[in-house]
Short mmCIF file of N, CA and C in Angstrom, two decimals:
data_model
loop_
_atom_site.label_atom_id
_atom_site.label_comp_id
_atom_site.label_asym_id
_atom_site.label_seq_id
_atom_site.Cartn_x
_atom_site.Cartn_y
_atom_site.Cartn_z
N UNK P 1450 0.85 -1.19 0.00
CA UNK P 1450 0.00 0.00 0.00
C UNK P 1450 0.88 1.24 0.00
N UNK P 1451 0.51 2.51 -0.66
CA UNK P 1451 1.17 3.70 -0.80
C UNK P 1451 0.72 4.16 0.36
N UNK P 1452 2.01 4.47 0.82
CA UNK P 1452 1.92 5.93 2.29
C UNK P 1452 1.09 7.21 2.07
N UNK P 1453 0.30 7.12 2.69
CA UNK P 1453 -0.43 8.74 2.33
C UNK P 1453 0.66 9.66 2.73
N UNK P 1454 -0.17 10.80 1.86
CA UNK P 1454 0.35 12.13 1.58
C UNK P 1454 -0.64 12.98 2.44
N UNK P 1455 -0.57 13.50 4.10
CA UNK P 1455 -1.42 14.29 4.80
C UNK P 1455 -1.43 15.66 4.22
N UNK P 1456 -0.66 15.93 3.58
CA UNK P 1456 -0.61 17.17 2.46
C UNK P 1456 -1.41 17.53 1.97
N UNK P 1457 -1.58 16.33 1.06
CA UNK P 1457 -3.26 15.95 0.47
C UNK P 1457 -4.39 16.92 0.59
N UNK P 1458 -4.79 16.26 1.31
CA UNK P 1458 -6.15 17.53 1.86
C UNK P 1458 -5.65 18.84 1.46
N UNK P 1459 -4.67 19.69 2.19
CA UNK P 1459 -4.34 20.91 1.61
C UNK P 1459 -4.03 21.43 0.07
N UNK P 1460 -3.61 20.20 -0.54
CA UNK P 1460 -3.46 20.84 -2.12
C UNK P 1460 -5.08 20.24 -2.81
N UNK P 1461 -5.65 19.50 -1.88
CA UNK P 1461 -7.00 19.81 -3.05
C UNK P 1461 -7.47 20.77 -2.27
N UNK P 1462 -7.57 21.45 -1.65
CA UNK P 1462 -8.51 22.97 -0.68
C UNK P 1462 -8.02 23.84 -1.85
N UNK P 1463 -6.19 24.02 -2.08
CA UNK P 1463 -5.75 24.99 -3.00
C UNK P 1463 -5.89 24.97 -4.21
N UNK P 1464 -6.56 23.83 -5.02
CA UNK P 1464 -7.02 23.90 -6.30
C UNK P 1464 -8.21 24.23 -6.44
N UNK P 1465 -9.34 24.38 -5.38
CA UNK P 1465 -10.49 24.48 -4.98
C UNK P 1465 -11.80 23.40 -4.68
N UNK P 1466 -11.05 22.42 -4.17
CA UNK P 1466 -11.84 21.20 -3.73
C UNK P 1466 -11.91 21.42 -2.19
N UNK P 1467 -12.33 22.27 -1.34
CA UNK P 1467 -12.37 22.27 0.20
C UNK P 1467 -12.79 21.71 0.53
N UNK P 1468 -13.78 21.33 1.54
CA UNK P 1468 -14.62 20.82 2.44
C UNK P 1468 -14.71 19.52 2.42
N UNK P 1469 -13.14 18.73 1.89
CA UNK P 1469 -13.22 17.29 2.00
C UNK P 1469 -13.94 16.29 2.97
N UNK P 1470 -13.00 17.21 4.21
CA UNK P 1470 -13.41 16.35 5.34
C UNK P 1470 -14.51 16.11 5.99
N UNK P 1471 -15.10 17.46 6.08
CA UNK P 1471 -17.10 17.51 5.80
C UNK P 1471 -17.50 15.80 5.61
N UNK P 1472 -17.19 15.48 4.47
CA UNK P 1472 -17.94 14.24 3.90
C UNK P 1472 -17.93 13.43 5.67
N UNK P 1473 -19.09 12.89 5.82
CA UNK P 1473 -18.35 11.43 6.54
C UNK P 1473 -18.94 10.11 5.89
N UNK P 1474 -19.19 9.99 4.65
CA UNK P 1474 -18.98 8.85 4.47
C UNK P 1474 -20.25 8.01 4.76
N UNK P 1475 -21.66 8.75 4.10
CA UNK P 1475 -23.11 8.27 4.55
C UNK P 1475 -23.15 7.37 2.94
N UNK P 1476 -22.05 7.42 1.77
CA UNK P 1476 -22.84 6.79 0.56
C UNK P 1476 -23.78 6.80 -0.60
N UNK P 1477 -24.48 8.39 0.32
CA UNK P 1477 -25.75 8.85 -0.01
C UNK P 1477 -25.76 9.30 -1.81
N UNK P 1478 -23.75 9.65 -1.94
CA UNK P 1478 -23.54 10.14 -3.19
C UNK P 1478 -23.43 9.17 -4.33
N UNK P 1479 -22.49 8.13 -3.98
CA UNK P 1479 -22.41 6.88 -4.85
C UNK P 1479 -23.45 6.24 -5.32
N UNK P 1480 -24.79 6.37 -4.13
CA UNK P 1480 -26.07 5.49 -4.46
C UNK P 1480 -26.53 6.25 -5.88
N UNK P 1481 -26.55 7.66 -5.84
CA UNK P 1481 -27.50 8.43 -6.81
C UNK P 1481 -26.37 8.96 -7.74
N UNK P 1482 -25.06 8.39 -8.30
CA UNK P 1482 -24.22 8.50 -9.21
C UNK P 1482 -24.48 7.79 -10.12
N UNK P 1483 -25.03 8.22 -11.37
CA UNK P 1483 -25.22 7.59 -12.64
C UNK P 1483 -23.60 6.95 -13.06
N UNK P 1484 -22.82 7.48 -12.70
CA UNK P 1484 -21.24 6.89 -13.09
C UNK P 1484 -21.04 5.32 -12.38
N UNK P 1485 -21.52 5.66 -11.36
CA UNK P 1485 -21.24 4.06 -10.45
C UNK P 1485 -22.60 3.37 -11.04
N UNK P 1486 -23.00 3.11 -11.30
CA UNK P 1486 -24.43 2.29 -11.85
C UNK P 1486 -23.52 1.72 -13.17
N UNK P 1487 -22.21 2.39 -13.40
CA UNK P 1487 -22.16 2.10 -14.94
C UNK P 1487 -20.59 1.53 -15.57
N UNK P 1488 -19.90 2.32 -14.60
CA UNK P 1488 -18.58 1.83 -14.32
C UNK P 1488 -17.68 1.44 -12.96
N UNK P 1489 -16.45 1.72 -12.83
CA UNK P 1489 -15.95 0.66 -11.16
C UNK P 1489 -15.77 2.35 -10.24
N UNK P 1490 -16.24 3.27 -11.16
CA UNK P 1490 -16.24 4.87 -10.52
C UNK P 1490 -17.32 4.83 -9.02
N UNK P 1491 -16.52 5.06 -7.68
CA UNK P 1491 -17.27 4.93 -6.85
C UNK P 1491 -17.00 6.36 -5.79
N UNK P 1492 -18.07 7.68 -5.54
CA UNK P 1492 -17.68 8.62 -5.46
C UNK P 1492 -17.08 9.00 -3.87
N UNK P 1493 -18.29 7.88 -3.11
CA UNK P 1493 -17.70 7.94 -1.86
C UNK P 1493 -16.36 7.43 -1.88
N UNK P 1494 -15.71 6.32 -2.46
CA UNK P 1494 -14.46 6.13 -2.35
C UNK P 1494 -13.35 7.02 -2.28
N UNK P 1495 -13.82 7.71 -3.63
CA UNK P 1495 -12.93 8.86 -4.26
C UNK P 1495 -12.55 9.73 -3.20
N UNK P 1496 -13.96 10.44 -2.51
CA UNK P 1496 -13.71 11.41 -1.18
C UNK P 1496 -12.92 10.73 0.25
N UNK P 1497 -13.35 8.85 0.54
CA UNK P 1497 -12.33 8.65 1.49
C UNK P 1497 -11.07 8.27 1.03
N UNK P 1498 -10.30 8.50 -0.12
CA UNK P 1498 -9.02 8.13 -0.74
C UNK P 1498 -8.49 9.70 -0.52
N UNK P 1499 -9.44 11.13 -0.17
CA UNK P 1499 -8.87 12.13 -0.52
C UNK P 1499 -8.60 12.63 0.85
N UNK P 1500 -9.11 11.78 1.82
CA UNK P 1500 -9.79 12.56 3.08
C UNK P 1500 -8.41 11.85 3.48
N UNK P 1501 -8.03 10.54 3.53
CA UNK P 1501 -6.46 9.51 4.06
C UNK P 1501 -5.48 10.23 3.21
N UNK P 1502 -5.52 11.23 2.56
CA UNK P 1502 -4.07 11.24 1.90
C UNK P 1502 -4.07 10.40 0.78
N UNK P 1503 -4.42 9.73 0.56
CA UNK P 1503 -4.22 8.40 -0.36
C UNK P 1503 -3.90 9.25 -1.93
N UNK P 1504 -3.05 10.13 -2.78
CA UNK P 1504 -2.55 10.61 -3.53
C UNK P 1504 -2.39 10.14 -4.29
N UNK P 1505 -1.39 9.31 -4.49
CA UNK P 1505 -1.01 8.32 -5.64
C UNK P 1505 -1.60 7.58 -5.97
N UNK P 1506 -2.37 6.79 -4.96
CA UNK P 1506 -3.09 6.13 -5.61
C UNK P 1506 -4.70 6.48 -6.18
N UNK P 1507 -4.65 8.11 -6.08
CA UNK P 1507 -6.24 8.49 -6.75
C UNK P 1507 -5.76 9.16 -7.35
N UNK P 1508 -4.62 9.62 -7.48
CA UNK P 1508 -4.12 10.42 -9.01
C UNK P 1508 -3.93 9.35 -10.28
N UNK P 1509 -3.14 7.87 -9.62
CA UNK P 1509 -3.54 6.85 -10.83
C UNK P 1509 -4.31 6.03 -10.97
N UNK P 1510 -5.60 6.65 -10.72
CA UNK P 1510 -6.67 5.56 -10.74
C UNK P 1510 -7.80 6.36 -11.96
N UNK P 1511 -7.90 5.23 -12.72
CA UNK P 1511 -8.80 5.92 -14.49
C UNK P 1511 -10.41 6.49 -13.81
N UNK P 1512 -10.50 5.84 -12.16
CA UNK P 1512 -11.70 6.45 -11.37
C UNK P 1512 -12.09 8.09 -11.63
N UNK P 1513 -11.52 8.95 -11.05
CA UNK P 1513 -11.50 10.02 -11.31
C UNK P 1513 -12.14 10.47 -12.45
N UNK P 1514 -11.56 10.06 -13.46
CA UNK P 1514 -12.22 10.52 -15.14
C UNK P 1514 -13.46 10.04 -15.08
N UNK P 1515 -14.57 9.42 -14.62
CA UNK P 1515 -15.40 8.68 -14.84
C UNK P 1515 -16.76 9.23 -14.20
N UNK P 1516 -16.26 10.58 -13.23
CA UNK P 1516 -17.46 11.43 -12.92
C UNK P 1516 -17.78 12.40 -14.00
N UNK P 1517 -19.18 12.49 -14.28
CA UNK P 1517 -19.21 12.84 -15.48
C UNK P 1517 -19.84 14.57 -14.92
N UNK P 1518 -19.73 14.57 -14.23
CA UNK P 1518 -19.90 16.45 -13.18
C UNK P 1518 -21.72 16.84 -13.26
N UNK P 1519 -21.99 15.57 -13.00
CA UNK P 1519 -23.51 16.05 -13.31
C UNK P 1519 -24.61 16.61 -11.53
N UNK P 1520 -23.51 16.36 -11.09
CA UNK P 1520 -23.95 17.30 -9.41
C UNK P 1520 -24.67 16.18 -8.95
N UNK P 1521 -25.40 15.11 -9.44
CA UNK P 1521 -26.63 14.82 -8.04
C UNK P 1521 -25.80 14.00 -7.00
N UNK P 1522 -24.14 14.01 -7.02
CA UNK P 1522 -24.03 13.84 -5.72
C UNK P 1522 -24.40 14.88 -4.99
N UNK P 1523 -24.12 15.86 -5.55
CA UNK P 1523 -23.88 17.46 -4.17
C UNK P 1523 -25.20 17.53 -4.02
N UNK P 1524 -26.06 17.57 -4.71
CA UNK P 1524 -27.91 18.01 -4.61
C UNK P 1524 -27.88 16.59 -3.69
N UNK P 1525 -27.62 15.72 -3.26
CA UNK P 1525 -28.31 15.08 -2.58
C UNK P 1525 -27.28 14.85 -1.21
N UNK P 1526 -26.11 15.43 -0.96
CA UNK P 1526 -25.48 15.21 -0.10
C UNK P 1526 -26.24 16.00 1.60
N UNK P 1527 -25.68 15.08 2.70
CA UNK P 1527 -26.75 15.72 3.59
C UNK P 1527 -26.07 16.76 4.03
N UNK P 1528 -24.30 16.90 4.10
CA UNK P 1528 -23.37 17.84 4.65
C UNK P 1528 -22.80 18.70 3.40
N UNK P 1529 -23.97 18.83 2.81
CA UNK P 1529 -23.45 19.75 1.44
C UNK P 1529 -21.48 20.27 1.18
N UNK P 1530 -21.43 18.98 1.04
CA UNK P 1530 -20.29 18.84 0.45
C UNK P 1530 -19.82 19.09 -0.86
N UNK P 1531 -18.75 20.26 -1.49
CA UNK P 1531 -19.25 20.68 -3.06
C UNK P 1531 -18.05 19.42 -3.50
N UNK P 1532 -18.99 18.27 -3.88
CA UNK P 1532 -18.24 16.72 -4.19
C UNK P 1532 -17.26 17.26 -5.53
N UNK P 1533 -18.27 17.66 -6.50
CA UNK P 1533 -17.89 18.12 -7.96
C UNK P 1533 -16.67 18.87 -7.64
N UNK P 1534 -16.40 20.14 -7.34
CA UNK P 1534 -15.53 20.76 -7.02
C UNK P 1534 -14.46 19.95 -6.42
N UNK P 1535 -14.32 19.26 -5.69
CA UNK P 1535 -13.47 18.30 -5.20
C UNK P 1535 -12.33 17.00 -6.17
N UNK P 1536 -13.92 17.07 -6.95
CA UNK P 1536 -13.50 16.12 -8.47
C UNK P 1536 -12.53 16.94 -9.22
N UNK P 1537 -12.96 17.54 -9.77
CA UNK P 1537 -12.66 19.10 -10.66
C UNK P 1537 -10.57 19.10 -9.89
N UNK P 1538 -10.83 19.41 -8.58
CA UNK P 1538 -9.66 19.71 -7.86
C UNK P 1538 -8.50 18.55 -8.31
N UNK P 1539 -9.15 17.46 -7.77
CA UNK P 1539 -7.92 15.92 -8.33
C UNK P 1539 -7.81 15.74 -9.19
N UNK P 1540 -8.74 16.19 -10.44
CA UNK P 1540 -8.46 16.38 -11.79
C UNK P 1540 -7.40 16.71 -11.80
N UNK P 1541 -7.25 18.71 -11.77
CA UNK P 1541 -6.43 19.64 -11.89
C UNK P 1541 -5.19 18.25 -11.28
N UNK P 1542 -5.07 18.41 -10.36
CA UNK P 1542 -3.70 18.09 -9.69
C UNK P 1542 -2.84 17.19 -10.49
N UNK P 1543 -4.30 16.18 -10.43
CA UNK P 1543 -3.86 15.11 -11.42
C UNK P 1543 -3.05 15.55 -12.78
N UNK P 1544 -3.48 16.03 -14.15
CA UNK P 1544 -3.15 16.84 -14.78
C UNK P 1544 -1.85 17.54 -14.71
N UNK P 1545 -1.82 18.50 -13.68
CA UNK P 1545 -0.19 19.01 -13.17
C UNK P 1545 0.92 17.68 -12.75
N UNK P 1546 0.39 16.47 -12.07
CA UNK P 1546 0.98 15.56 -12.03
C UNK P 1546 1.32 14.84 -13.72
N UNK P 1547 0.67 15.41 -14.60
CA UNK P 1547 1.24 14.60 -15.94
C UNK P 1547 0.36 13.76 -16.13
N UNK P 1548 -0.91 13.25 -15.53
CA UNK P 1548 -1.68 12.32 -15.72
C UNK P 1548 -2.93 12.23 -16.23
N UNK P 1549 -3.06 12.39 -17.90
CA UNK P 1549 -4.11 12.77 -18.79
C UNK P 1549 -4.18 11.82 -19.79
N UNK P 1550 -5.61 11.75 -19.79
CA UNK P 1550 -6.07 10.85 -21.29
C UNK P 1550 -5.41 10.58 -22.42
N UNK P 1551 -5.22 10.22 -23.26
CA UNK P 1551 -4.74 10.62 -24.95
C UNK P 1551 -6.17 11.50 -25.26
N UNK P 1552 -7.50 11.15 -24.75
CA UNK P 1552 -8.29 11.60 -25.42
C UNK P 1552 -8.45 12.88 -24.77
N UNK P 1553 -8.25 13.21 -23.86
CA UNK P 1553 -8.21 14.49 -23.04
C UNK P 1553 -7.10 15.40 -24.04
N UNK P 1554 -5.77 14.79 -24.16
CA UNK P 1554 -4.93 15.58 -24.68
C UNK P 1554 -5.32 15.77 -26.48
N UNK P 1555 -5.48 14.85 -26.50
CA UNK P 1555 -6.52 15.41 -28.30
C UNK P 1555 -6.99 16.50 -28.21
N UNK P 1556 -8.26 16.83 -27.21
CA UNK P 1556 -9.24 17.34 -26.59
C UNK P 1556 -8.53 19.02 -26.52
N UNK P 1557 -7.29 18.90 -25.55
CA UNK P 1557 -6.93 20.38 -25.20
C UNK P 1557 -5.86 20.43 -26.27
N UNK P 1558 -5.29 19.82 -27.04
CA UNK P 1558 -4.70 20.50 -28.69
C UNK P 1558 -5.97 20.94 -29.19
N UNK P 1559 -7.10 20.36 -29.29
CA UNK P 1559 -7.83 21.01 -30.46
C UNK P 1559 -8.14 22.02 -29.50
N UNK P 1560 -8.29 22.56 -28.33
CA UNK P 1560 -8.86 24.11 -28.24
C UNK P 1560 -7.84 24.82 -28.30
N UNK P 1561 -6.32 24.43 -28.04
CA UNK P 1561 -5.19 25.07 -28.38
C UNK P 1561 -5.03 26.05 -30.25
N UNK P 1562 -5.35 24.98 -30.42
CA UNK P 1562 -5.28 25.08 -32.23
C UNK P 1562 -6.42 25.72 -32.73
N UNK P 1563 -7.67 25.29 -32.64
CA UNK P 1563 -8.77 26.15 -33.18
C UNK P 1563 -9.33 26.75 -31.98
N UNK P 1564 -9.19 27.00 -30.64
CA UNK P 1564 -10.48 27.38 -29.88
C UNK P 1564 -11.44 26.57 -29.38
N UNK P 1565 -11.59 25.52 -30.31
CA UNK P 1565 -12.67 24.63 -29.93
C UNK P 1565 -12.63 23.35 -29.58
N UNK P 1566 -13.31 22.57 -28.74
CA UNK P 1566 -12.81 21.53 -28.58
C UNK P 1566 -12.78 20.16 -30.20
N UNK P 1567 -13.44 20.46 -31.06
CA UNK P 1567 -13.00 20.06 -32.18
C UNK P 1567 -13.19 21.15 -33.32
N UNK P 1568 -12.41 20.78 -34.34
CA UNK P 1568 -12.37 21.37 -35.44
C UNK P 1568 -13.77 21.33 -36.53
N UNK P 1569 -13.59 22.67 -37.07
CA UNK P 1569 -14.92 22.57 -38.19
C UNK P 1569 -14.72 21.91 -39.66
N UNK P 1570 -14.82 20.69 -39.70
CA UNK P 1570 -14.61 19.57 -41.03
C UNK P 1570 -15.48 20.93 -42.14
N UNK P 1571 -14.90 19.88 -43.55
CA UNK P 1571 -15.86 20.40 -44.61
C UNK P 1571 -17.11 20.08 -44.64
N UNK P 1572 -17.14 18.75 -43.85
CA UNK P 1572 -18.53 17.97 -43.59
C UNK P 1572 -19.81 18.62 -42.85
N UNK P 1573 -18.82 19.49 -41.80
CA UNK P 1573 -19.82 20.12 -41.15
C UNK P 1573 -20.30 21.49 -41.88
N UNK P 1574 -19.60 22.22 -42.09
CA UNK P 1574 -19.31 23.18 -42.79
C UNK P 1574 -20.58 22.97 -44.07
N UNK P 1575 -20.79 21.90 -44.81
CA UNK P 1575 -21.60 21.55 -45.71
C UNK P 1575 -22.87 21.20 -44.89
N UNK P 1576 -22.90 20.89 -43.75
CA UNK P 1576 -24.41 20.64 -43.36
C UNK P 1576 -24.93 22.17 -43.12
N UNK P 1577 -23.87 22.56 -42.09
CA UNK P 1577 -24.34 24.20 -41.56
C UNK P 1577 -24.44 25.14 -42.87
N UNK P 1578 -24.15 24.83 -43.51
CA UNK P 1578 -24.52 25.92 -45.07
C UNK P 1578 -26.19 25.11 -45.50
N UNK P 1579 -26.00 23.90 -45.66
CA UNK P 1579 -27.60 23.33 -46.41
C UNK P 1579 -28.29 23.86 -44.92
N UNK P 1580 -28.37 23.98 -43.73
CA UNK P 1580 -29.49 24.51 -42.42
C UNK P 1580 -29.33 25.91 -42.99
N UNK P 1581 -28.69 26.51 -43.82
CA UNK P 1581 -28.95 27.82 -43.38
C UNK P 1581 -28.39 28.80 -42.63
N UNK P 1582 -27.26 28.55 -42.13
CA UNK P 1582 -26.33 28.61 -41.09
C UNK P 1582 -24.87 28.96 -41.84
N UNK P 1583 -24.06 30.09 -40.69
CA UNK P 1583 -22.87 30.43 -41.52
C UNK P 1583 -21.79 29.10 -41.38
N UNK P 1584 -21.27 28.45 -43.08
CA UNK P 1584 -20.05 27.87 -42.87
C UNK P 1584 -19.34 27.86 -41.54
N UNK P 1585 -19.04 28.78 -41.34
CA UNK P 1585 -18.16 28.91 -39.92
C UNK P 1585 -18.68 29.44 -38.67
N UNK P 1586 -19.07 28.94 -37.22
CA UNK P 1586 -19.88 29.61 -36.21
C UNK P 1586 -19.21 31.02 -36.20
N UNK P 1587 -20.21 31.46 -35.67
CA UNK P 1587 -19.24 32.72 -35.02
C UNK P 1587 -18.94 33.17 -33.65
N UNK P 1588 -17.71 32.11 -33.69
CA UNK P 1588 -16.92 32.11 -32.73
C UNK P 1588 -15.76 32.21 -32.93
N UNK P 1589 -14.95 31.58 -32.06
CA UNK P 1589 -13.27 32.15 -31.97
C UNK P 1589 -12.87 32.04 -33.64
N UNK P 1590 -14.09 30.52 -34.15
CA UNK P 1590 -13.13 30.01 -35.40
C UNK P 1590 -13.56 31.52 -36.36
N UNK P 1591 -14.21 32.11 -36.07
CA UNK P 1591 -14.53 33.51 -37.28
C UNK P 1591 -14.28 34.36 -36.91
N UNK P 1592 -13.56 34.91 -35.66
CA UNK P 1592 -13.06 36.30 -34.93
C UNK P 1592 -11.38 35.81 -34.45
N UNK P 1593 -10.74 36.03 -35.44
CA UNK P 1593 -9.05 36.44 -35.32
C UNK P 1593 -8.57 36.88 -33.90
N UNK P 1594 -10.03 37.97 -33.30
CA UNK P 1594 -9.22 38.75 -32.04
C UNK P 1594 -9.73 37.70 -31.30
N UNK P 1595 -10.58 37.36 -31.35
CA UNK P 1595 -10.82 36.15 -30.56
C UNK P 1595 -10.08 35.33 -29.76
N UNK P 1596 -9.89 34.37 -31.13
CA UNK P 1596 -8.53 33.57 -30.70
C UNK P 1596 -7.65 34.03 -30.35
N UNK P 1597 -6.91 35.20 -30.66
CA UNK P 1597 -5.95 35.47 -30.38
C UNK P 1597 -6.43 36.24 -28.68
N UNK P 1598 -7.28 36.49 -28.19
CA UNK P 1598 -7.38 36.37 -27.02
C UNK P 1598 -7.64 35.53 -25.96
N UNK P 1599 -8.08 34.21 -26.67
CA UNK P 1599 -8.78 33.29 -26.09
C UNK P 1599 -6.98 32.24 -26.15
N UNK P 1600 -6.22 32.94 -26.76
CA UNK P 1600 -4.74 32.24 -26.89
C UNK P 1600 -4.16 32.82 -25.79
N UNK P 1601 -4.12 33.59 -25.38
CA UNK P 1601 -3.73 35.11 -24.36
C UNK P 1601 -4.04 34.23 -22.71
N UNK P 1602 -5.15 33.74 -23.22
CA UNK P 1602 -5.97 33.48 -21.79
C UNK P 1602 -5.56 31.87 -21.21
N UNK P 1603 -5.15 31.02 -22.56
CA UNK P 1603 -4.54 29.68 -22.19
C UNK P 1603 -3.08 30.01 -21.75
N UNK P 1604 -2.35 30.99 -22.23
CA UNK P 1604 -0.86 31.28 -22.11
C UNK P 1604 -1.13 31.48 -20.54
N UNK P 1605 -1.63 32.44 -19.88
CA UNK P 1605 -1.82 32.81 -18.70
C UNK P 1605 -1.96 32.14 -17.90
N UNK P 1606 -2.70 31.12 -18.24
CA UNK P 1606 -3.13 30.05 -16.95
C UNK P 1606 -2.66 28.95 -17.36
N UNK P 1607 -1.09 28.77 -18.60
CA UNK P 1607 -0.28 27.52 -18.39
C UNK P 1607 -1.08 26.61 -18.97
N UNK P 1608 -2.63 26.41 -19.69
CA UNK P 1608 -3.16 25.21 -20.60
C UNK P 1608 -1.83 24.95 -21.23
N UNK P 1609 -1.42 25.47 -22.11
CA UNK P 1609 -0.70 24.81 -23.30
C UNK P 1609 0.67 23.69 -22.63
N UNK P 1610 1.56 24.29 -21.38
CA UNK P 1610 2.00 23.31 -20.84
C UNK P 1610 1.86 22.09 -20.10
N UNK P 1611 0.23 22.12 -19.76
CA UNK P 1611 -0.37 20.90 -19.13
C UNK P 1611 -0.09 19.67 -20.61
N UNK P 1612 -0.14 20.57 -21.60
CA UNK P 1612 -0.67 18.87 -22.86
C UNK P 1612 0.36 18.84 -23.76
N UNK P 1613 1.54 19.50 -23.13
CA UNK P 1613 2.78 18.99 -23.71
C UNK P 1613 3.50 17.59 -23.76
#
């Protein structure tokens, strides 16, 4: 077994996952998690792996990825615990630890590169012209300052070195 990290707790508070310890562990969240009904994603776990320190081993566990952030843990928690935010937090860390999808990193090249999380094919481009609709949204992919601010704003907050 990996030695916890009592640290822990404090670097998910500083990514913005607080009120770990709040949880105690009623279940109430896992029962009404569409993720656990579906995969080995179990949310109460997640929070007592975060609450022991347990680091390493919930930074490499594919668990994490598998909350899909749809809240009805937190709407149904009795110690309103913000669970999501917590998720969100071991993400981040995770992430700064180097520990991302291929499909995640697909994911943040394509908003690197176009803005968006995917690119506008000719395919699409040909449907959105037969609806009636401009070739190109108008978004970052049709406003130059856009992107180039919405590039401004990944430089700042270090995206582009997370998916190196």
């Amino acid at each position: 077994m990996v030695a916890p990290n009592p640290d822990f707790y404090n670097e998910i508070a500083a990514a913005g996952g607080a009120n770990v310890k709040m949880c105690f562990q009623c279940g109430t969240c896992t029962a009404g998690c569409p993720s656990s009904k579906e995969t080995a994603y179990k949310t109460r776990k997640a929070m007592r792996m975060a609450q022991l320190g347990l680091k390493d081993e919930l930074l490499g566990s594919d668990d994490i990825w598998q909350c899909t952030t749809c809240y009805t843990c937190e709407e149904r928690c009795p110690r309103g615990v913000p669970i999501v935010d917590v998720v969100v937090a071991i993400r981040n860390i995770a992430v700064k630890n180097g520990k991302m999808f291929d499909a995640h990193k697909k994911t943040a090249g394509a908003l690197i590169k176009y803005g968006h999380a995917v690119s506008i094919n000719d395919e699409v481009k040909a449907m959105r012209k037969e609806l009636g609709l401009p070739e190109v949204p108008p978004t970052v992919l049709a406003n130059d300052k856009a992107k180039a601010d919405f590039d401004k704003i990944l430089a700042k907050v270090g995206f582009n070195s997370l998916v190196e």
